XYZ file of C-alpha atoms in Angstrom:
687
model
C 2.036 13.166 21.328
C 3.978 11.718 23.977
C 5.619 13.539 27.048
C 7.145 10.629 28.601
C 9.992 10.749 31.322
C 12.462 10.817 28.232
C 12.646 13.584 26.043
C 13.322 10.900 23.441
C 9.696 9.759 23.428
C 8.626 13.293 22.722
C 7.054 14.715 19.613
C 7.128 18.501 19.419
C 3.290 19.462 18.335
C 3.342 21.939 15.326
C 0.681 24.066 17.098
C 3.267 25.050 19.750
C 5.302 27.123 17.072
C 2.261 29.170 16.987
C 3.436 31.188 19.979
C 6.165 32.499 18.274
C 4.702 32.446 14.710
C 1.857 34.662 15.754
C 4.552 37.288 17.004
C 6.346 37.190 13.775
C 2.954 36.452 11.687
C 3.267 30.862 11.793
C 2.936 -4.401 13.286
C 4.054 -23.279 15.635
C 0.597 -21.724 13.964
C 1.258 -21.231 10.228
C -2.114 -19.386 9.594
C -0.585 -15.918 9.176
C -3.411 -14.499 6.953
C -0.647 -12.047 5.956
C 3.100 -11.831 5.117
C 4.898 -12.539 8.305
C 6.819 -15.461 6.954
C 7.299 -13.717 3.385
C 8.945 -10.927 5.065
C 11.401 -12.854 7.036
C 14.875 -11.912 5.123
C 17.629 -13.486 6.450
C 19.894 -10.774 4.551
C 22.194 -9.562 7.479
C 25.110 -10.446 5.652
C 26.463 -10.234 2.160
C 27.313 -13.927 2.104
C 23.704 -14.690 3.432
C 22.453 -12.422 0.536
C 18.776 -11.294 -0.332
C 16.523 -14.115 0.792
C 12.579 -14.334 0.735
C 11.068 -16.793 2.610
C 7.595 -18.331 1.284
C 4.605 -17.753 2.876
C 2.851 -20.901 4.053
C -0.500 -21.502 3.228
C -3.299 -19.479 4.945
C -5.821 -22.345 5.309
C -3.181 -24.783 6.617
C -0.823 -25.511 9.502
C -0.778 -27.497 12.799
C -3.371 -26.438 15.517
C -1.631 -25.155 18.883
C -0.439 -28.025 21.422
C -1.713 -28.069 24.814
C 0.969 -26.785 27.363
C 3.207 -29.527 29.356
C 3.886 -28.957 33.267
C 7.230 -29.887 34.407
C 7.269 -28.809 38.365
C 7.615 -24.908 38.201
C 8.492 -24.888 34.572
C 5.818 -24.970 31.851
C 6.616 -25.689 27.904
C 4.547 -24.363 24.945
C 4.923 -24.871 21.377
C 5.548 -21.921 19.357
C 6.156 -21.779 15.625
C 9.886 -22.646 15.047
C 10.247 -24.130 18.696
C 9.109 -24.143 22.380
C 8.824 -21.524 24.776
C 9.466 -22.550 28.546
C 8.137 -20.439 31.422
C 9.542 -20.583 35.067
C 6.569 -19.774 37.087
C 8.899 -18.841 40.208
C 10.201 -15.600 38.285
C 8.390 -15.586 34.885
C 11.767 -16.141 33.117
C 10.878 -17.234 29.560
C 13.548 -19.459 27.474
C 12.983 -20.340 23.857
C 14.318 -23.540 22.386
C 14.290 -23.382 18.545
C 13.710 -26.295 16.569
C 17.494 -26.487 15.461
C 18.175 -26.807 19.413
C 19.391 -22.852 19.834
C 18.423 -21.625 23.037
C 17.101 -17.977 23.169
C 16.299 -15.706 26.050
C 12.887 -14.579 25.548
C 12.704 -12.650 28.848
C 14.529 -12.538 31.916
C 12.925 -12.683 35.489
C 10.382 -9.886 36.526
C 12.121 -6.910 38.123
C 9.854 -7.089 41.392
C 9.905 -10.021 43.788
C 6.641 -11.992 43.025
C 6.685 -14.356 46.208
C 5.939 -18.325 45.923
C 3.753 -18.972 42.852
C 0.599 -21.416 43.283
C 0.675 -24.771 41.607
C -0.227 -24.929 37.510
C -3.466 -25.754 36.499
C -4.273 -26.524 32.793
C -7.574 -26.286 31.316
C -8.016 -27.093 27.758
C -4.906 -25.300 26.142
C -4.381 -22.638 28.665
C -2.292 -22.811 31.639
C -3.016 -20.735 35.073
C -0.922 -19.963 38.362
C -0.809 -17.383 40.781
C 1.343 -15.064 43.099
C -0.793 -14.744 46.383
C 1.641 -12.296 47.633
C 1.382 -9.775 44.948
C -2.103 -10.362 43.938
C -1.267 -11.463 40.400
C -2.741 -14.292 38.329
C -1.006 -15.591 34.927
C -2.697 -17.426 32.048
C -0.596 -18.750 29.234
C -1.338 -20.595 25.950
C -0.130 -21.244 22.744
C -2.105 -19.078 20.078
C -1.487 -18.155 16.398
C 2.305 -19.701 16.720
C 3.012 -17.214 19.721
C 2.862 -17.543 23.315
C 0.277 -15.505 24.551
C 0.752 -14.748 28.309
C -1.613 -12.457 30.309
C -0.855 -11.131 33.848
C -3.921 -9.764 35.657
C -3.371 -7.846 39.090
C -6.113 -7.608 41.697
C -4.220 -4.380 43.006
C -2.625 -1.184 41.347
C 0.951 -1.627 41.137
C 3.742 -2.033 38.562
C 5.703 -4.964 36.483
C 8.833 -4.462 34.953
C 8.689 -7.500 32.537
C 9.454 -8.658 30.010
C 13.129 -7.720 29.465
C 15.612 -8.456 26.740
C 19.232 -9.605 27.030
C 20.693 -10.749 23.472
C 24.111 -11.794 23.436
C 26.768 -9.571 22.370
C 26.568 -9.737 19.073
C 22.823 -9.565 19.061
C 20.889 -6.297 17.551
C 17.536 -4.438 18.861
C 14.638 -3.455 16.772
C 12.911 -0.510 17.946
C 10.080 1.037 16.699
C 11.133 4.667 17.126
C 9.818 6.400 14.125
C 10.135 4.430 11.166
C 12.389 2.025 12.848
C 15.952 1.137 14.409
C 18.340 -1.861 14.115
C 20.638 -1.245 17.378
C 23.598 -3.520 17.569
C 23.667 -4.103 21.480
C 27.298 -4.009 21.905
C 27.826 -0.596 19.673
C 29.649 1.777 21.823
C 27.735 4.898 20.204
C 24.284 3.431 21.446
C 25.509 2.442 24.585
C 26.624 6.235 25.121
C 24.307 8.928 26.464
C 25.022 10.654 23.026
C 22.704 8.323 20.909
C 19.619 9.736 23.417
C 18.595 5.740 23.898
C 20.345 4.515 26.864
C 18.167 5.344 30.152
C 15.211 6.405 28.422
C 11.777 5.216 28.460
C 8.710 5.701 25.821
C 5.241 4.755 26.356
C 4.062 2.190 23.876
C 0.810 4.566 22.770
C 2.874 7.388 21.849
C 6.571 7.392 22.324
C 7.036 4.521 19.774
C 5.176 3.732 16.752
C 4.389 0.028 17.209
C 3.733 -1.983 20.217
C 6.069 -4.393 18.873
C 9.823 -4.808 19.400
C 12.385 -7.677 19.529
C 15.837 -8.664 18.846
C 18.139 -10.938 16.772
C 20.945 -13.235 17.925
C 22.798 -14.949 14.750
C 20.214 -16.657 12.818
C 17.519 -16.210 15.435
C 15.123 -13.795 16.941
C 12.564 -13.028 19.583
C 9.827 -10.577 18.890
C 7.125 -9.006 21.526
C 3.846 -7.696 21.180
C 1.824 -6.015 23.587
C -1.759 -5.521 21.809
C -3.161 -3.018 24.255
C -0.525 -0.213 24.642
C -1.954 2.000 27.185
C -0.196 1.490 30.404
C 3.384 -0.022 28.998
C 6.156 1.578 28.184
C 9.609 0.392 27.174
C 12.675 1.272 28.572
C 16.533 1.004 27.504
C 19.457 0.389 29.788
C 23.029 -0.438 29.233
C 24.625 -3.223 31.608
C 28.012 -4.193 30.769
C 28.369 -2.156 27.771
C 25.452 -3.886 26.256
C 22.032 -2.663 25.417
C 18.980 -4.160 26.736
C 15.141 -3.325 27.198
C 12.417 -3.725 29.651
C 8.737 -3.475 29.320
C 7.269 -1.667 32.392
C 3.316 -1.884 33.063
C 1.064 0.036 35.336
C -1.780 -1.882 36.923
C -4.704 0.538 37.525
C -8.364 0.261 38.045
C -9.010 3.475 37.145
C -7.159 3.279 33.758
C -8.661 -0.287 32.927
C -5.180 -1.577 32.892
C -5.302 -4.283 35.247
C -4.797 -6.818 32.548
C -1.396 -7.144 30.743
C -0.998 -9.394 27.504
C 2.188 -10.012 25.920
C 2.690 -12.303 22.829
C 6.446 -13.972 22.434
C 7.205 -15.116 19.187
C 10.297 -17.159 17.804
C 11.689 -16.057 14.640
C 14.554 -15.876 11.991
C 17.090 -13.429 11.765
C 15.154 -10.628 9.758
C 15.524 -7.446 11.130
C 11.947 -6.486 10.301
C 10.175 -9.822 11.330
C 9.057 -8.399 14.521
C 6.992 -5.612 12.468
C 5.625 -8.387 10.071
C 4.504 -10.650 13.112
C 2.652 -7.490 14.274
C 1.014 -6.818 10.878
C -0.054 -10.746 10.921
C -1.567 -10.056 14.541
C -3.521 -7.286 13.187
C -4.793 -9.215 10.243
C -6.051 -12.172 12.413
C -7.571 -9.703 14.463
C -9.139 -7.898 11.569
C -7.478 -4.497 12.874
C -5.779 -3.824 9.745
C -7.693 -1.583 7.082
C -5.988 -1.354 3.724
C -5.142 1.907 1.889
C -6.948 0.224 -0.972
C -10.132 -0.194 1.097
C -10.086 3.702 2.153
C -9.509 4.624 -1.658
C -12.676 2.473 -2.522
C -14.529 4.193 0.413
C -13.230 7.730 -0.548
C -11.759 7.942 -3.999
C -10.179 11.407 -3.385
C -7.318 9.468 -1.358
C -6.309 8.052 -4.425
C -4.681 11.369 -5.384
C -2.079 10.879 -2.547
C -0.605 8.249 -4.889
C 2.687 9.485 -6.333
C 2.363 12.564 -4.786
C 4.821 14.410 -2.469
C 3.837 16.581 0.674
C 4.604 20.156 1.226
C 3.564 22.889 3.701
C 3.051 26.234 2.162
C 3.938 29.868 3.313
C 3.459 33.349 1.880
C 3.177 33.312 -1.888
C 3.128 29.562 -2.007
C -0.410 29.659 -0.764
C -1.817 31.823 -3.790
C -3.198 30.703 -7.189
C -0.106 32.070 -8.825
C 2.000 30.200 -6.474
C 0.137 26.669 -7.453
C 0.318 27.373 -10.964
C 4.071 28.095 -10.863
C 4.425 24.380 -9.115
C 2.368 22.990 -11.805
C 4.505 24.738 -14.340
C 7.924 23.358 -12.857
C 6.390 19.907 -13.375
C 4.729 18.777 -10.000
C 2.115 16.607 -11.205
C 0.890 14.958 -7.583
C 0.916 17.073 -4.483
C -0.577 17.141 -1.089
C -0.302 20.977 0.010
C -0.932 22.018 3.508
C -1.136 25.540 4.860
C -1.714 26.747 8.802
C -5.226 27.846 9.403
C -4.313 31.151 10.174
C -5.223 34.821 9.194
C -3.932 34.345 5.909
C -4.949 30.732 4.871
C -5.547 29.537 1.095
C -8.296 31.066 -0.425
C -10.836 29.617 -2.919
C -8.944 30.390 -6.011
C -5.694 28.757 -4.883
C -7.398 25.780 -3.687
C -9.588 25.455 -7.033
C -6.028 25.833 -9.054
C -4.615 23.236 -6.933
C -7.484 20.846 -7.486
C -7.586 21.562 -11.051
C -3.975 20.268 -11.306
C -5.062 17.016 -8.939
C -3.232 18.468 -5.756
C -4.979 17.903 -2.626
C -5.140 20.735 -0.136
C -5.695 20.728 3.552
C -5.292 23.107 6.745
C -3.560 22.371 9.826
C -5.920 22.189 12.783
C -5.406 21.012 16.452
C -7.909 20.161 19.193
C -5.322 19.812 21.901
C -4.994 23.519 23.006
C -7.457 25.874 24.759
C -6.319 29.495 25.568
C -8.242 32.870 26.378
C -9.788 33.889 23.065
C -8.478 37.561 23.335
C -4.886 36.543 24.242
C -4.719 33.191 22.320
C -1.254 33.008 20.276
C -2.697 30.860 17.486
C -6.358 30.391 15.657
C -6.611 26.779 16.666
C -6.300 27.584 20.299
C -9.236 29.842 20.250
C -12.531 28.217 21.040
C -16.080 29.573 21.577
C -17.700 30.575 24.920
C -16.329 29.130 28.042
C -14.303 26.181 26.425
C -11.279 27.909 28.048
C -10.990 26.827 31.087
C -13.966 24.741 31.263
C -12.802 22.160 28.990
C -9.452 21.837 30.501
C -7.639 18.636 31.488
C -7.152 18.758 35.171
C -5.290 16.589 37.843
C -6.935 14.683 40.586
C -6.193 18.117 42.785
C -8.161 20.065 40.183
C -4.909 21.926 38.789
C -5.348 22.630 34.945
C -2.744 20.640 32.873
C -0.904 23.271 31.039
C -0.442 23.153 27.540
C 2.749 22.466 25.683
C 5.200 25.194 26.672
C 3.317 26.442 29.519
C 0.692 27.993 26.888
C -3.172 27.552 27.798
C -4.257 24.230 28.792
C -4.581 20.604 26.955
C -8.207 20.412 26.242
C -10.156 17.264 27.351
C -11.653 15.205 24.436
C -14.396 13.983 26.769
C -15.598 17.490 27.289
C -15.926 18.051 23.372
C -17.342 14.380 23.174
C -20.292 15.334 25.741
C -20.793 18.939 24.530
C -20.705 18.130 20.506
C -24.101 16.862 20.054
C -25.479 20.571 20.897
C -22.841 22.817 20.355
C -21.259 21.401 17.490
C -17.577 22.741 18.105
C -15.815 20.679 16.322
C -18.057 20.319 12.913
C -18.148 24.020 13.021
C -14.488 24.467 13.259
C -14.170 22.115 10.170
C -16.630 23.719 8.343
C -15.170 27.047 8.762
C -11.454 26.242 7.894
C -12.506 24.412 4.747
C -15.086 26.774 3.523
C -12.437 27.235 0.914
C -13.122 24.118 -0.615
C -10.231 22.005 0.991
C -10.968 18.455 0.505
C -7.855 17.129 2.826
C -7.222 17.807 6.903
C -4.301 17.745 8.960
C -5.467 17.338 12.588
C -2.241 17.823 14.720
C -1.494 15.612 17.537
C -4.644 13.584 17.884
C -2.988 10.384 16.283
C 0.604 11.107 18.154
C -0.558 9.044 21.566
C -0.245 11.726 24.439
C -3.167 10.465 26.330
C -4.722 12.211 29.391
C -6.363 11.214 32.601
C -9.086 13.999 33.081
C -10.410 14.231 36.806
C -12.636 17.392 36.013
C -15.859 17.316 37.393
C -18.338 16.769 34.440
C -15.835 15.441 31.920
C -13.843 12.495 33.613
C -11.873 10.256 31.514
C -8.923 7.712 31.561
C -6.526 7.072 28.939
C -8.236 4.461 27.151
C -11.084 6.942 26.911
C -9.120 9.845 25.669
C -7.947 7.458 22.892
C -11.238 5.991 22.028
C -12.291 9.459 21.604
C -9.590 10.965 19.354
C -10.475 7.754 17.307
C -14.301 8.652 17.177
C -13.404 12.574 15.927
C -10.927 11.196 13.816
C -13.038 8.532 12.044
C -15.923 11.236 11.442
C -13.428 13.634 9.442
C -12.249 10.760 7.296
C -15.508 8.175 6.831
C -18.507 10.992 7.703
C -16.923 14.094 6.329
C -14.732 12.616 3.313
C -11.445 14.596 4.215
C -8.444 12.917 3.147
C -7.158 12.767 6.855
C -3.827 13.012 8.200
C -2.082 13.316 11.646
C 1.032 13.590 13.567
C 3.610 10.793 14.323
C 0.444 8.379 14.211
C 0.851 5.342 16.473
C -0.333 1.982 14.975
C -3.724 2.350 16.695
C -4.624 5.472 14.902
C -3.751 3.819 11.357
C -7.248 2.549 10.688
C -8.818 5.884 10.338
C -5.932 7.969 8.570
C -4.774 8.191 5.006
C -1.558 9.774 5.743
C 0.955 10.639 8.764
C 3.336 13.368 8.960
C 6.147 12.594 11.209
C 6.200 8.901 11.822
C 9.171 8.196 9.905
C 11.331 10.704 12.097
C 13.188 8.549 14.812
C 13.382 11.605 16.948
C 16.256 11.639 19.353
C 16.956 13.640 22.931
C 18.965 16.172 21.338
C 16.652 17.357 18.303
C 14.580 19.871 20.836
C 17.716 21.550 22.263
C 18.878 21.909 18.690
C 15.374 23.619 17.656
C 15.646 25.945 20.294
C 18.286 27.470 19.117
C 17.438 30.152 16.812
C 20.888 31.123 15.432
C 21.685 27.830 14.021
C 18.003 26.502 13.549
C 15.986 29.542 12.895
C 13.473 31.472 14.129
C 9.881 32.212 13.034
C 10.466 35.043 10.834
C 10.331 36.639 8.110
C 6.336 35.902 7.369
C 6.546 34.327 4.570
C 9.406 32.068 4.834
C 10.255 31.502 8.588
C 13.758 30.383 9.198
C 12.659 28.025 11.675
C 11.393 25.807 8.582
C 13.414 27.349 5.681
C 16.780 28.062 7.195
C 19.120 25.280 6.078
C 20.860 23.576 9.281
C 23.410 21.132 10.089
C 22.511 18.391 12.838
C 25.386 17.785 15.630
C 26.903 14.592 14.483
C 25.492 12.370 17.186
C 22.019 13.456 16.409
C 22.367 12.881 12.924
C 24.094 9.578 13.154
C 21.205 8.467 15.855
C 18.728 9.671 13.689
C 19.568 9.467 9.702
C 22.454 6.735 9.614
C 21.101 4.198 7.115
C 23.236 1.607 8.892
C 20.768 1.854 11.965
C 17.692 2.581 10.269
C 15.160 -0.351 9.329
C 11.355 -0.249 7.850
C 9.706 -1.583 10.811
C 6.559 0.794 10.381
C 6.577 0.030 6.580
C 6.744 -3.374 6.946
C 3.751 -3.169 9.575
C 1.541 -0.762 7.702
C 2.703 -0.051 4.057
C -0.315 -0.164 2.047
C -2.496 0.834 4.955
C -1.084 4.305 5.581
C 1.253 6.817 3.935
C 4.201 7.889 6.113
C 6.283 11.038 5.935
C 9.114 12.773 7.842
C 8.436 15.502 10.179
C 7.409 19.067 8.818
C 9.974 21.380 10.659
C 12.917 18.789 9.271
C 11.576 18.977 5.561
C 13.907 17.790 3.070
C 15.314 21.246 1.856
C 16.053 21.969 5.734
C 19.023 19.377 6.229
C 21.532 19.559 3.128
C 23.744 16.957 4.374
C 21.177 14.581 4.688
C 19.516 14.883 1.369
C 20.893 12.060 -0.523
C 20.177 9.319 2.274
C 16.480 10.626 2.833
C 16.205 10.378 -1.001
C 17.295 6.760 -1.038
C 14.999 5.863 1.822
C 12.108 7.608 0.250
C 12.603 5.392 -2.663
C 13.648 2.499 -0.504
C 10.586 2.506 1.955
C 8.254 3.764 -0.940
C 7.206 6.777 1.258
C 7.031 10.220 0.047
C 9.277 13.354 0.702
C 8.013 16.319 2.612
C 9.037 19.865 1.848
C 8.092 23.586 2.757
C 7.510 26.097 0.296
C 7.725 29.820 0.770
C 8.627 33.302 -1.043
C 11.880 32.931 -1.929
C 12.512 29.212 -2.526
C 9.366 28.402 -4.532
C 11.165 28.015 -7.606
C 14.416 26.352 -6.530
C 12.740 23.832 -4.210
C 9.803 23.881 -6.531
C 12.101 22.483 -9.165
C 13.631 20.042 -6.872
C 10.579 18.778 -5.805
C 9.057 18.290 -9.181
C 12.064 16.199 -10.256
C 12.109 14.025 -7.046
C 8.092 13.478 -7.584
C 8.187 12.796 -10.907
C 10.919 9.979 -10.035
C 8.583 8.845 -6.909
C 5.239 9.049 -8.797
C 5.366 5.565 -10.748
C 6.865 3.860 -8.179
C 4.273 4.675 -5.449
C 1.235 4.376 -7.889
C 2.674 0.689 -8.408
C 3.092 -0.100 -4.861
C 1.555 2.499 -2.584
C -0.980 0.277 -1.542
C 0.814 -2.912 -1.467
C 2.481 -4.670 1.367
C 6.451 -4.231 1.938
C 7.074 -8.210 1.483
C 10.763 -7.737 1.367
C 13.936 -6.258 3.190
C 17.311 -6.923 3.522
C 20.798 -5.631 3.956
C 23.016 -6.745 0.868
C 26.283 -6.077 2.280
C 27.869 -6.818 5.788
C 28.617 -2.760 6.696
C 24.641 -2.686 5.777
C 25.434 0.410 3.148
C 23.307 -1.851 0.603
C 19.689 -2.257 1.131
C 16.929 -3.517 -0.814
C 12.988 -3.759 -0.378
C 10.104 -5.240 -2.168
C 6.438 -4.621 -2.321
C 3.836 -6.941 -3.301
C 3.823 -9.902 -5.399
C 7.255 -8.330 -6.972
C 5.418 -5.113 -8.259
C 8.275 -2.995 -6.857
C 12.084 -4.082 -5.996
C 14.441 -1.283 -5.068
C 18.134 -1.222 -4.275
C 19.622 1.435 -2.414
C 23.436 2.157 -2.148
C 23.845 4.178 0.801
C 28.001 3.761 0.306
C 30.537 5.448 -1.481
C 31.583 2.290 -3.440
C 29.784 0.747 -6.235
C 27.699 -2.477 -5.823
C 28.033 -3.911 -8.995
C 26.983 -1.681 -11.692
C 24.909 0.336 -8.836
C 27.023 3.610 -8.012
C 27.044 4.699 -4.207
C 24.546 7.555 -3.416
C 22.114 5.988 -5.931
C 18.921 3.815 -6.033
C 17.607 1.313 -8.654
C 14.070 0.895 -8.448
C 12.411 -1.831 -10.910
C 8.929 -2.039 -11.747
C 7.291 -5.533 -12.514
C 7.197 -6.330 -16.164
C 9.808 -3.358 -16.817
C 13.216 -4.556 -18.046
C 14.956 -1.485 -17.014
C 15.181 -0.154 -13.375
C 14.478 3.410 -12.684
C 17.507 5.068 -11.479
C 18.013 8.044 -9.268
C 21.637 9.924 -7.891
C 20.226 12.603 -6.101
C 23.459 14.196 -5.029
C 24.396 14.061 -8.814
C 21.120 15.771 -10.287
C 20.531 18.487 -7.776
């Protein structure tokens, strides 16, 4: 969970709503190891068509060349051309093999002073900025330019920055991903919630990788260590640009700042493809197939839609009704409140092949007698002893001013003797639940804790969260999910709720309007989750307009973790976005998320069953595969195509109103390998 300076990087923790519910009862070296080249699809216009570039052999390629020094400039060979670094300013310029020049970064925002002489040792060039106590090392590595800036002092560096031409587009990993034309009037306005915002890479963005395209070329950036770096957006001359900002801190262990630069083609997903290759090269990508082999229960997620149950939907009778309606694969979650799913309901769900899991959170602590939700109640003096505190000793208030944020270091130190977390998990799964949703832990709002007895920095906080999530998934064998998970958490998770939603600033304001969005009553079907709502036009455009959406998260992580939309924005919540969301679900091969309650169990259950039956064969065929292709088939971007694995699944979605060949507007065709006829879905015609 990230609470950076801009609300656009925030995600709202599910546990935060319990206060109200309680009261109402709540990713030139061709060794890719992966699919970077295979994913480069030059399909930005109708004339470009849909083009998949073949992957180079993984065991071949050209070794990385040593740098060439020309006075204050250093040239590095990269895949597709050359990158030149101006040591006086850290400006980086790319020269593609076809002669095209691209700005890979503008100069550093801070004055660096006179640089020292460049030395070359092997393949690495080094120089320093004595006035700023900065040292730079740079080399060609895996076809990229790898630059590391080391600081001997605590300070900031705003670099690199993008400056694409007027017809360029930014690729931003907000939620599933955005493709933003830099001169688009809407995105240069405050209405889009991007201009003048800043998001931490560890939580405000889902991948530590972004990029831009200009004509038939592109530039990509990877920051492998997310902690300490944020990405900001500004509009200059009615053109959107981005700048990374790094905080060098001894305490936070962030005095080394590494950025990888790449030259790529025009694909809007090549930044994510390059990141996936990076993960493969460094052994940091765990496949879903491997996770299923280690825990076969995860396999039940393939073909399943997701839903949160309320009221009668939590009962054995409700589960039986869902099965009778035709739901054959389902992840069913529920709040671990005073009316959780009982053993009979869990047994019924498991009998039908469903996965069942409670919601839990280790993030909040409150006084036991006055806690407004069960997950905030802890034994003994966990509250306030385990609260995160700043350097002045002041407690870090929890979301919405409720209680405090609880230190992961405090839990880690206490766990061997007290078993607070182990006992919690055992208690709330005593009904036989085989899945577990741990809110906030993977979302990335990391803390520095200055408390005596359990000090930690943000990297330690992240390591602690990974350790406890890994225990739940690997040791305890729960099918584990978390909220709005950043790429750093993907190795330990089977699924991720909320990572698909590109949350924009205005969402939180809308959600606070109980009259339009809904409150936390009635008990069995809280309006906050069930009342149909209409997003303001600007917010709907920023979040759900398919012309601006692009599957960066799926390109990087499909076949590793299953990603869905946010729970308080279930499929049944936003009628105006239903068709686009259903088409995106098929196009991205990701499940829809629903809410089920007393009054809507039959109606929503029936619709859910129809969509789940369509989704099931597609996800079973491609859920463990990589997304190996994505492109826009029309100039306006309303017709898009995706491909998974070696042609296991190809999906064409028409988000427009006009037919594309034989595919009507508002429909999607999904073609499975070796099947002559596509699977068609036209949501609006069948609802």
